[in-house]
mmCIF file of C-alpha atoms in Angstrom:
data_model
loop_
_atom_site.group_PDB
_atom_site.id
_atom_site.type_symbol
_atom_site.label_atom_id
_atom_site.label_comp_id
_atom_site.label_asym_id
_atom_site.label_seq_id
_atom_site.Cartn_x
_atom_site.Cartn_y
_atom_site.Cartn_z
ATOM 1 C CA UNK A 1218 32.829 -123.269 36.921
ATOM 2 C CA UNK A 1219 32.449 -125.167 39.946
ATOM 3 C CA UNK A 1220 32.302 -123.064 43.832
ATOM 4 C CA UNK A 1221 35.522 -120.715 43.293
ATOM 5 C CA UNK A 1222 32.763 -117.994 43.384
ATOM 6 C CA UNK A 1223 32.571 -118.415 46.989
ATOM 7 C CA UNK A 1224 36.121 -116.843 47.695
ATOM 8 C CA UNK A 1225 35.612 -114.570 45.185
ATOM 9 C CA UNK A 1226 32.603 -113.107 47.095
ATOM 10 C CA UNK A 1227 34.674 -113.098 50.584
ATOM 11 C CA UNK A 1228 37.651 -111.220 48.575
ATOM 12 C CA UNK A 1229 40.451 -113.663 48.184
ATOM 13 C CA UNK A 1230 42.816 -113.600 45.788
ATOM 14 C CA UNK A 1231 43.850 -116.776 43.539
ATOM 15 C CA UNK A 1232 46.213 -117.625 40.935
ATOM 16 C CA UNK A 1233 44.908 -120.914 40.207
ATOM 17 C CA UNK A 1234 41.360 -121.186 40.083
ATOM 18 C CA UNK A 1235 39.538 -124.091 39.030
ATOM 19 C CA UNK A 1236 39.869 -127.803 39.643
ATOM 20 C CA UNK A 1237 37.378 -129.323 37.120
ATOM 21 C CA UNK A 1238 37.816 -129.516 32.811
ATOM 22 C CA UNK A 1239 37.740 -130.856 29.235
ATOM 23 C CA UNK A 1240 40.122 -129.900 27.109
ATOM 24 C CA UNK A 1241 42.357 -131.247 23.844
ATOM 25 C CA UNK A 1242 46.286 -132.379 24.499
ATOM 26 C CA UNK A 1243 48.598 -129.765 22.940
ATOM 27 C CA UNK A 1244 51.433 -131.628 24.360
ATOM 28 C CA UNK A 1245 51.870 -135.217 25.227
ATOM 29 C CA UNK A 1246 55.328 -135.084 26.022
ATOM 30 C CA UNK A 1247 55.914 -139.250 26.856
ATOM 31 C CA UNK A 1248 52.871 -140.027 27.451
ATOM 32 C CA UNK A 1249 51.989 -143.446 26.279
ATOM 33 C CA UNK A 1250 48.142 -143.067 26.939
ATOM 34 C CA UNK A 1251 47.489 -139.749 24.929
ATOM 35 C CA UNK A 1252 48.635 -137.826 21.669
ATOM 36 C CA UNK A 1253 48.614 -134.402 20.961
ATOM 37 C CA UNK A 1254 45.105 -134.183 19.860
ATOM 38 C CA UNK A 1255 42.839 -135.657 22.026
ATOM 39 C CA UNK A 1256 39.826 -134.161 23.808
ATOM 40 C CA UNK A 1257 39.937 -135.391 27.625
ATOM 41 C CA UNK A 1258 38.043 -135.193 31.016
ATOM 42 C CA UNK A 1259 40.758 -133.355 33.652
ATOM 43 C CA UNK A 1260 40.719 -134.955 37.172
ATOM 44 C CA UNK A 1261 40.842 -133.356 40.508
ATOM 45 C CA UNK A 1262 44.267 -132.390 41.900
ATOM 46 C CA UNK A 1263 47.251 -134.671 41.537
ATOM 47 C CA UNK A 1264 47.362 -137.517 43.131
ATOM 48 C CA UNK A 1265 50.768 -139.726 43.284
ATOM 49 C CA UNK A 1266 50.237 -142.347 41.430
ATOM 50 C CA UNK A 1267 51.402 -144.805 43.210
ATOM 51 C CA UNK A 1268 50.011 -145.245 46.759
ATOM 52 C CA UNK A 1269 46.913 -147.682 47.583
ATOM 53 C CA UNK A 1270 44.554 -145.192 46.908
ATOM 54 C CA UNK A 1271 45.626 -143.947 43.308
ATOM 55 C CA UNK A 1272 46.454 -147.816 42.703
ATOM 56 C CA UNK A 1273 42.776 -148.657 42.934
ATOM 57 C CA UNK A 1274 42.071 -145.345 40.815
ATOM 58 C CA UNK A 1275 40.946 -143.096 43.779
ATOM 59 C CA UNK A 1276 43.663 -140.559 43.353
ATOM 60 C CA UNK A 1277 41.008 -137.945 44.988
ATOM 61 C CA UNK A 1278 41.897 -139.637 48.303
ATOM 62 C CA UNK A 1279 45.743 -139.411 47.589
ATOM 63 C CA UNK A 1280 47.408 -138.114 50.737
ATOM 64 C CA UNK A 1281 50.906 -137.499 48.800
ATOM 65 C CA UNK A 1282 49.943 -135.072 46.179
ATOM 66 C CA UNK A 1283 52.712 -133.936 43.519
ATOM 67 C CA UNK A 1284 53.744 -130.790 43.878
ATOM 68 C CA UNK A 1285 53.540 -130.283 39.684
ATOM 69 C CA UNK A 1286 55.244 -126.661 39.610
ATOM 70 C CA UNK A 1287 57.990 -127.742 41.207
ATOM 71 C CA UNK A 1288 58.591 -131.079 39.197
ATOM 72 C CA UNK A 1289 58.444 -128.870 36.060
ATOM 73 C CA UNK A 1290 60.094 -125.337 37.284
ATOM 74 C CA UNK A 1291 56.918 -123.327 35.989
ATOM 75 C CA UNK A 1292 54.953 -120.417 37.776
ATOM 76 C CA UNK A 1293 51.908 -121.889 36.754
ATOM 77 C CA UNK A 1294 49.673 -124.517 35.039
ATOM 78 C CA UNK A 1295 47.333 -125.904 37.510
ATOM 79 C CA UNK A 1296 44.224 -124.214 37.874
ATOM 80 C CA UNK A 1297 41.534 -125.263 35.337
ATOM 81 C CA UNK A 1298 40.599 -121.207 34.570
ATOM 82 C CA UNK A 1299 43.546 -121.019 32.082
ATOM 83 C CA UNK A 1300 44.138 -121.233 28.160
ATOM 84 C CA UNK A 1301 47.178 -124.424 29.529
ATOM 85 C CA UNK A 1302 47.008 -127.021 32.149
ATOM 86 C CA UNK A 1303 49.742 -129.070 33.249
ATOM 87 C CA UNK A 1304 48.372 -132.340 34.285
ATOM 88 C CA UNK A 1305 49.624 -136.305 34.926
ATOM 89 C CA UNK A 1306 48.481 -138.118 31.827
ATOM 90 C CA UNK A 1307 46.728 -141.050 34.144
ATOM 91 C CA UNK A 1308 44.372 -138.150 35.490
ATOM 92 C CA UNK A 1309 42.939 -137.586 31.948
ATOM 93 C CA UNK A 1310 40.236 -139.598 30.732
ATOM 94 C CA UNK A 1311 39.886 -139.714 26.719
ATOM 95 C CA UNK A 1312 36.668 -138.535 25.724
ATOM 96 C CA UNK A 1313 35.075 -140.146 22.940
ATOM 97 C CA UNK A 1314 34.321 -138.872 19.541
ATOM 98 C CA UNK A 1315 30.043 -139.027 20.041
ATOM 99 C CA UNK A 1316 30.280 -137.277 23.354
ATOM 100 C CA UNK A 1317 30.119 -133.343 23.048
ATOM 101 C CA UNK A 1318 32.757 -131.401 24.532
ATOM 102 C CA UNK A 1319 30.504 -129.550 27.001
ATOM 103 C CA UNK A 1320 28.640 -132.649 27.650
ATOM 104 C CA UNK A 1321 31.587 -134.579 28.429
ATOM 105 C CA UNK A 1322 32.619 -131.210 31.300
ATOM 106 C CA UNK A 1323 29.326 -132.372 33.158
ATOM 107 C CA UNK A 1324 31.350 -135.854 33.953
ATOM 108 C CA UNK A 1325 33.306 -133.938 36.670
ATOM 109 C CA UNK A 1326 32.008 -132.222 39.591
ATOM 110 C CA UNK A 1327 28.403 -131.978 37.986
ATOM 111 C CA UNK A 1328 27.588 -135.857 37.841
ATOM 112 C CA UNK A 1329 30.957 -137.559 39.721
ATOM 113 C CA UNK A 1330 29.904 -137.161 42.807
ATOM 114 C CA UNK A 1331 26.922 -138.098 42.502
ATOM 115 C CA UNK A 1332 27.371 -140.768 40.648
ATOM 116 C CA UNK A 1333 29.937 -142.279 43.168
ATOM 117 C CA UNK A 1334 26.943 -141.702 45.982
ATOM 118 C CA UNK A 1335 24.636 -144.057 43.253
ATOM 119 C CA UNK A 1336 27.031 -146.418 42.716
ATOM 120 C CA UNK A 1337 27.859 -146.830 46.833
ATOM 121 C CA UNK A 1338 24.202 -146.627 47.748
ATOM 122 C CA UNK A 1339 23.681 -149.399 45.112
ATOM 123 C CA UNK A 1340 19.947 -146.766 43.516
ATOM 124 C CA UNK A 1341 17.915 -148.433 41.586
ATOM 125 C CA UNK A 1342 14.858 -147.863 39.527
ATOM 126 C CA UNK A 1343 12.732 -148.980 42.310
ATOM 127 C CA UNK A 1344 14.332 -146.608 44.704
ATOM 128 C CA UNK A 1345 13.200 -142.898 45.760
ATOM 129 C CA UNK A 1346 15.916 -141.082 46.253
ATOM 130 C CA UNK A 1347 15.645 -137.825 48.089
ATOM 131 C CA UNK A 1348 18.168 -135.409 47.334
ATOM 132 C CA UNK A 1349 18.636 -132.349 49.764
ATOM 133 C CA UNK A 1350 19.875 -129.057 48.254
ATOM 134 C CA UNK A 1351 20.073 -128.048 44.707
ATOM 135 C CA UNK A 1352 23.237 -126.395 43.703
ATOM 136 C CA UNK A 1353 24.775 -127.797 40.506
ATOM 137 C CA UNK A 1354 26.072 -130.756 42.911
ATOM 138 C CA UNK A 1355 22.762 -131.438 43.839
ATOM 139 C CA UNK A 1356 20.814 -131.038 40.357
ATOM 140 C CA UNK A 1357 23.545 -133.085 39.202
ATOM 141 C CA UNK A 1358 22.826 -135.993 41.626
ATOM 142 C CA UNK A 1359 18.783 -135.481 40.158
ATOM 143 C CA UNK A 1360 19.691 -136.174 36.640
ATOM 144 C CA UNK A 1361 22.105 -139.114 38.066
ATOM 145 C CA UNK A 1362 19.382 -140.827 39.915
ATOM 146 C CA UNK A 1363 16.951 -140.066 36.949
ATOM 147 C CA UNK A 1364 18.711 -141.745 34.179
ATOM 148 C CA UNK A 1365 19.089 -144.756 36.416
ATOM 149 C CA UNK A 1366 15.474 -144.597 36.565
ATOM 150 C CA UNK A 1367 15.004 -143.373 40.278
ATOM 151 C CA UNK A 1368 12.313 -141.753 41.505
ATOM 152 C CA UNK A 1369 13.264 -138.008 43.394
ATOM 153 C CA UNK A 1370 12.518 -135.665 45.434
ATOM 154 C CA UNK A 1371 13.912 -132.864 46.110
ATOM 155 C CA UNK A 1372 14.515 -130.452 49.027
ATOM 156 C CA UNK A 1373 15.123 -126.841 47.660
ATOM 157 C CA UNK A 1374 14.383 -123.260 48.803
ATOM 158 C CA UNK A 1375 15.861 -120.844 46.159
ATOM 159 C CA UNK A 1376 12.833 -120.570 43.427
ATOM 160 C CA UNK A 1377 15.210 -120.532 40.311
ATOM 161 C CA UNK A 1378 16.805 -124.160 41.492
ATOM 162 C CA UNK A 1379 12.965 -125.619 42.348
ATOM 163 C CA UNK A 1380 12.127 -124.598 39.272
ATOM 164 C CA UNK A 1381 15.436 -126.466 37.596
ATOM 165 C CA UNK A 1382 14.911 -129.412 39.967
ATOM 166 C CA UNK A 1383 11.153 -129.928 38.312
ATOM 167 C CA UNK A 1384 12.510 -129.305 34.673
ATOM 168 C CA UNK A 1385 15.507 -132.153 34.553
ATOM 169 C CA UNK A 1386 12.261 -134.362 36.744
ATOM 170 C CA UNK A 1387 11.959 -134.274 40.129
ATOM 171 C CA UNK A 1388 8.647 -135.295 41.482
ATOM 172 C CA UNK A 1389 8.055 -133.247 44.272
ATOM 173 C CA UNK A 1390 10.809 -130.430 45.577
ATOM 174 C CA UNK A 1391 10.221 -129.283 49.126
ATOM 175 C CA UNK A 1392 10.750 -126.342 51.259
ATOM 176 C CA UNK A 1393 13.408 -126.845 53.912
ATOM 177 C CA UNK A 1394 11.965 -124.782 56.113
ATOM 178 C CA UNK A 1395 8.317 -126.550 55.908
ATOM 179 C CA UNK A 1396 7.925 -127.542 59.881
ATOM 180 C CA UNK A 1397 6.376 -130.790 58.586
ATOM 181 C CA UNK A 1398 8.910 -131.702 56.022
ATOM 182 C CA UNK A 1399 9.933 -134.978 57.811
ATOM 183 C CA UNK A 1400 5.885 -135.661 57.407
ATOM 184 C CA UNK A 1401 5.740 -135.129 54.391
ATOM 185 C CA UNK A 1402 8.141 -137.194 52.880
ATOM 186 C CA UNK A 1403 6.644 -139.765 55.109
ATOM 187 C CA UNK A 1404 3.806 -139.157 52.829
ATOM 188 C CA UNK A 1405 5.194 -139.209 49.952
ATOM 189 C CA UNK A 1406 6.750 -142.592 50.655
ATOM 190 C CA UNK A 1407 4.242 -144.340 52.306
ATOM 191 C CA UNK A 1408 4.975 -143.680 55.537
ATOM 192 C CA UNK A 1409 8.555 -144.886 55.361
ATOM 193 C CA UNK A 1410 10.798 -142.012 54.198
ATOM 194 C CA UNK A 1411 13.156 -142.282 51.471
ATOM 195 C CA UNK A 1412 15.153 -145.075 50.122
ATOM 196 C CA UNK A 1413 18.324 -143.316 49.994
ATOM 197 C CA UNK A 1414 19.125 -139.523 50.038
ATOM 198 C CA UNK A 1415 22.021 -137.536 48.977
ATOM 199 C CA UNK A 1416 23.279 -134.674 51.153
ATOM 200 C CA UNK A 1417 24.786 -131.611 49.145
ATOM 201 C CA UNK A 1418 23.683 -128.266 50.267
ATOM 202 C CA UNK A 1419 26.822 -127.930 52.365
ATOM 203 C CA UNK A 1420 24.281 -126.657 55.428
ATOM 204 C CA UNK A 1421 25.438 -127.496 58.686
ATOM 205 C CA UNK A 1422 22.181 -127.901 60.076
ATOM 206 C CA UNK A 1423 21.704 -130.379 56.902
ATOM 207 C CA UNK A 1424 22.401 -134.165 58.173
ATOM 208 C CA UNK A 1425 20.342 -134.620 60.990
ATOM 209 C CA UNK A 1426 16.958 -133.342 59.150
ATOM 210 C CA UNK A 1427 18.574 -135.385 55.924
ATOM 211 C CA UNK A 1428 18.566 -138.628 58.294
ATOM 212 C CA UNK A 1429 14.964 -138.446 59.731
ATOM 213 C CA UNK A 1430 13.956 -138.594 55.916
ATOM 214 C CA UNK A 1431 15.397 -141.918 55.500
ATOM 215 C CA UNK A 1432 13.551 -145.239 56.134
ATOM 216 C CA UNK A 1433 14.690 -147.394 58.346
ATOM 217 C CA UNK A 1434 18.048 -149.219 57.095
ATOM 218 C CA UNK A 1435 18.218 -146.671 54.186
ATOM 219 C CA UNK A 1436 21.128 -144.933 52.511
ATOM 220 C CA UNK A 1437 23.017 -141.815 53.111
ATOM 221 C CA UNK A 1438 25.702 -140.060 51.094
ATOM 222 C CA UNK A 1439 27.293 -136.788 51.701
ATOM 223 C CA UNK A 1440 28.740 -134.825 48.822
ATOM 224 C CA UNK A 1441 29.326 -131.738 51.533
ATOM 225 C CA UNK A 1442 31.793 -130.568 54.394
ATOM 226 C CA UNK A 1443 29.574 -129.269 56.695
ATOM 227 C CA UNK A 1444 27.436 -130.461 59.688
ATOM 228 C CA UNK A 1445 27.527 -133.390 62.536
ATOM 229 C CA UNK A 1446 25.485 -136.624 62.781
ATOM 230 C CA UNK A 1447 23.524 -138.419 65.892
ATOM 231 C CA UNK A 1448 25.261 -141.796 66.599
ATOM 232 C CA UNK A 1449 22.497 -143.022 68.483
ATOM 233 C CA UNK A 1450 19.943 -142.265 65.297
ATOM 234 C CA UNK A 1451 22.493 -144.074 62.950
ATOM 235 C CA UNK A 1452 22.086 -146.777 64.515
ATOM 236 C CA UNK A 1453 19.237 -146.792 65.656
ATOM 237 C CA UNK A 1454 17.698 -146.574 61.631
ATOM 238 C CA UNK A 1455 20.508 -148.970 61.108
ATOM 239 C CA UNK A 1456 21.425 -146.655 58.213
ATOM 240 C CA UNK A 1457 24.196 -146.853 55.717
ATOM 241 C CA UNK A 1458 26.467 -143.998 55.618
ATOM 242 C CA UNK A 1459 28.656 -143.352 52.464
ATOM 243 C CA UNK A 1460 31.100 -140.596 51.479
ATOM 244 C CA UNK A 1461 31.616 -139.701 48.083
ATOM 245 C CA UNK A 1462 34.312 -136.441 47.076
ATOM 246 C CA UNK A 1463 34.610 -137.774 43.506
ATOM 247 C CA UNK A 1464 34.135 -140.558 40.764
ATOM 248 C CA UNK A 1465 36.973 -142.563 39.922
ATOM 249 C CA UNK A 1466 37.698 -142.537 36.240
ATOM 250 C CA UNK A 1467 39.700 -145.860 36.096
ATOM 251 C CA UNK A 1468 37.643 -148.398 37.031
ATOM 252 C CA UNK A 1469 33.848 -146.170 35.914
ATOM 253 C CA UNK A 1470 35.162 -144.087 32.892
ATOM 254 C CA UNK A 1471 33.010 -146.152 29.773
ATOM 255 C CA UNK A 1472 30.073 -146.226 32.885
ATOM 256 C CA UNK A 1473 30.193 -142.776 33.153
ATOM 257 C CA UNK A 1474 30.598 -141.852 29.296
ATOM 258 C CA UNK A 1475 27.360 -143.995 29.009
ATOM 259 C CA UNK A 1476 25.663 -142.029 31.621
ATOM 260 C CA UNK A 1477 26.795 -138.381 29.589
ATOM 261 C CA UNK A 1478 25.169 -140.292 26.112
ATOM 262 C CA UNK A 1479 21.929 -141.185 28.434
ATOM 263 C CA UNK A 1480 21.857 -137.945 30.145
ATOM 264 C CA UNK A 1481 22.369 -135.466 27.202
ATOM 265 C CA UNK A 1482 18.594 -134.048 27.062
ATOM 266 C CA UNK A 1483 19.046 -133.050 30.734
ATOM 267 C CA UNK A 1484 22.740 -132.664 30.519
ATOM 268 C CA UNK A 1485 21.311 -129.633 27.876
ATOM 269 C CA UNK A 1486 18.816 -128.180 30.907
ATOM 270 C CA UNK A 1487 21.619 -128.065 33.734
ATOM 271 C CA UNK A 1488 24.117 -126.260 31.802
ATOM 272 C CA UNK A 1489 22.078 -122.932 31.598
ATOM 273 C CA UNK A 1490 24.972 -119.899 31.036
ATOM 274 C CA UNK A 1491 28.249 -120.169 29.191
ATOM 275 C CA UNK A 1492 31.067 -116.819 29.775
ATOM 276 C CA UNK A 1493 34.069 -116.171 28.196
ATOM 277 C CA UNK A 1494 37.437 -116.632 30.722
ATOM 278 C CA UNK A 1495 37.193 -112.882 30.361
ATOM 279 C CA UNK A 1496 34.309 -112.263 31.646
ATOM 280 C CA UNK A 1497 34.565 -114.765 34.717
ATOM 281 C CA UNK A 1498 33.846 -112.053 37.438
ATOM 282 C CA UNK A 1499 30.309 -111.330 35.834
ATOM 283 C CA UNK A 1500 29.991 -115.339 35.956
ATOM 284 C CA UNK A 1501 31.085 -115.219 39.158
ATOM 285 C CA UNK A 1502 28.388 -112.771 40.450
ATOM 286 C CA UNK A 1503 25.487 -114.531 38.183
ATOM 287 C CA UNK A 1504 26.315 -117.374 40.015
ATOM 288 C CA UNK A 1505 26.155 -115.931 43.564
ATOM 289 C CA UNK A 1506 22.394 -115.333 42.761
ATOM 290 C CA UNK A 1507 21.764 -118.612 43.075
ATOM 291 C CA UNK A 1508 20.098 -117.845 39.616
ATOM 292 C CA UNK A 1509 22.349 -120.368 36.835
ATOM 293 C CA UNK A 1510 22.238 -124.547 36.880
ATOM 294 C CA UNK A 1511 26.120 -125.397 36.135
ATOM 295 C CA UNK A 1512 28.065 -122.669 34.407
ATOM 296 C CA UNK A 1513 30.697 -123.041 31.580
ATOM 297 C CA UNK A 1514 33.922 -121.421 30.857
ATOM 298 C CA UNK A 1515 35.592 -120.620 27.645
ATOM 299 C CA UNK A 1516 39.164 -119.254 27.651
ATOM 300 C CA UNK A 1517 38.810 -118.804 23.941
ATOM 301 C CA UNK A 1518 35.288 -117.043 24.201
ATOM 302 C CA UNK A 1519 31.922 -118.508 24.264
ATOM 303 C CA UNK A 1520 31.452 -120.753 20.912
ATOM 304 C CA UNK A 1521 29.055 -119.022 18.223
ATOM 305 C CA UNK A 1522 27.543 -122.398 17.464
ATOM 306 C CA UNK A 1523 25.917 -121.531 20.902
ATOM 307 C CA UNK A 1524 21.759 -121.465 21.607
ATOM 308 C CA UNK A 1525 20.962 -117.812 22.849
ATOM 309 C CA UNK A 1526 19.418 -119.136 25.787
ATOM 310 C CA UNK A 1527 23.167 -120.968 26.257
ATOM 311 C CA UNK A 1528 24.980 -117.604 27.094
ATOM 312 C CA UNK A 1529 25.379 -114.966 29.227
ATOM 313 C CA UNK A 1530 22.812 -112.773 28.037
ATOM 314 C CA UNK A 1531 19.719 -114.757 28.107
ATOM 315 C CA UNK A 1532 17.779 -116.189 31.164
ATOM 316 C CA UNK A 1533 17.381 -119.821 30.171
ATOM 317 C CA UNK A 1534 13.783 -121.730 29.321
ATOM 318 C CA UNK A 1535 13.231 -124.197 31.961
#
């Protein structure tokens, strides 16, 4: 589950919920890439597959998305909150046998956007990375940075997510309301600021603040859609700015699967709750409180093998 709860909160109706999933191929049709029974990570949207963006593996940036319902004559099948899903085979990435299905599910929005951000910012173990916002994407950014070996400073207001950020490896979690936030970050970074930062909070006021938390010639990535930046400060600090919507499974599929392997213990902490599809309203209500990390939704019901702390009825132990 990702941000669909926001539409639920606002009372907006949709029959096509969900844009991230992992599942099993049940009808491979004429595919030469996949066969029935293959486990796959489902990438978002339906890029045309032939434009320059798609040919580079950047399907998320395709400006000529396919209309799968019109092509197939189906009345449904493009939302991931469902038992079955229609998808072009080039937007499905095979899951290796040694990776659990639940862990593979983290390869989409939990890890994907910040994976791209850190690839483009060339984050290394010697870097200090600032993560603005500790929702599911921001928490995934902490996992990506810590798995690389980088030091993490996070900025978050919600107490539950502050605790979870620390459990995932953030060395410091700072209150964004603190009047001396910039001074705090500089004090933690030798007086200079963070080497790289990723803004995930979607707070319109955040971008210019995050910019000031970076050192001169720092790197800043956005996995968000709100706010503005002062060009004068970008130029004055010599910053590199990146927009990171998702990840390129054609170029980085093997590296992402290795990231999932390396991050397994942290992914188990990130996955705080699991719900059956029939209980999706309860899952939305939980997400609206902010008292969760990543939430998984199961069309056939939560598997019995799941530990009690991962069910909807239990608060996770951080």
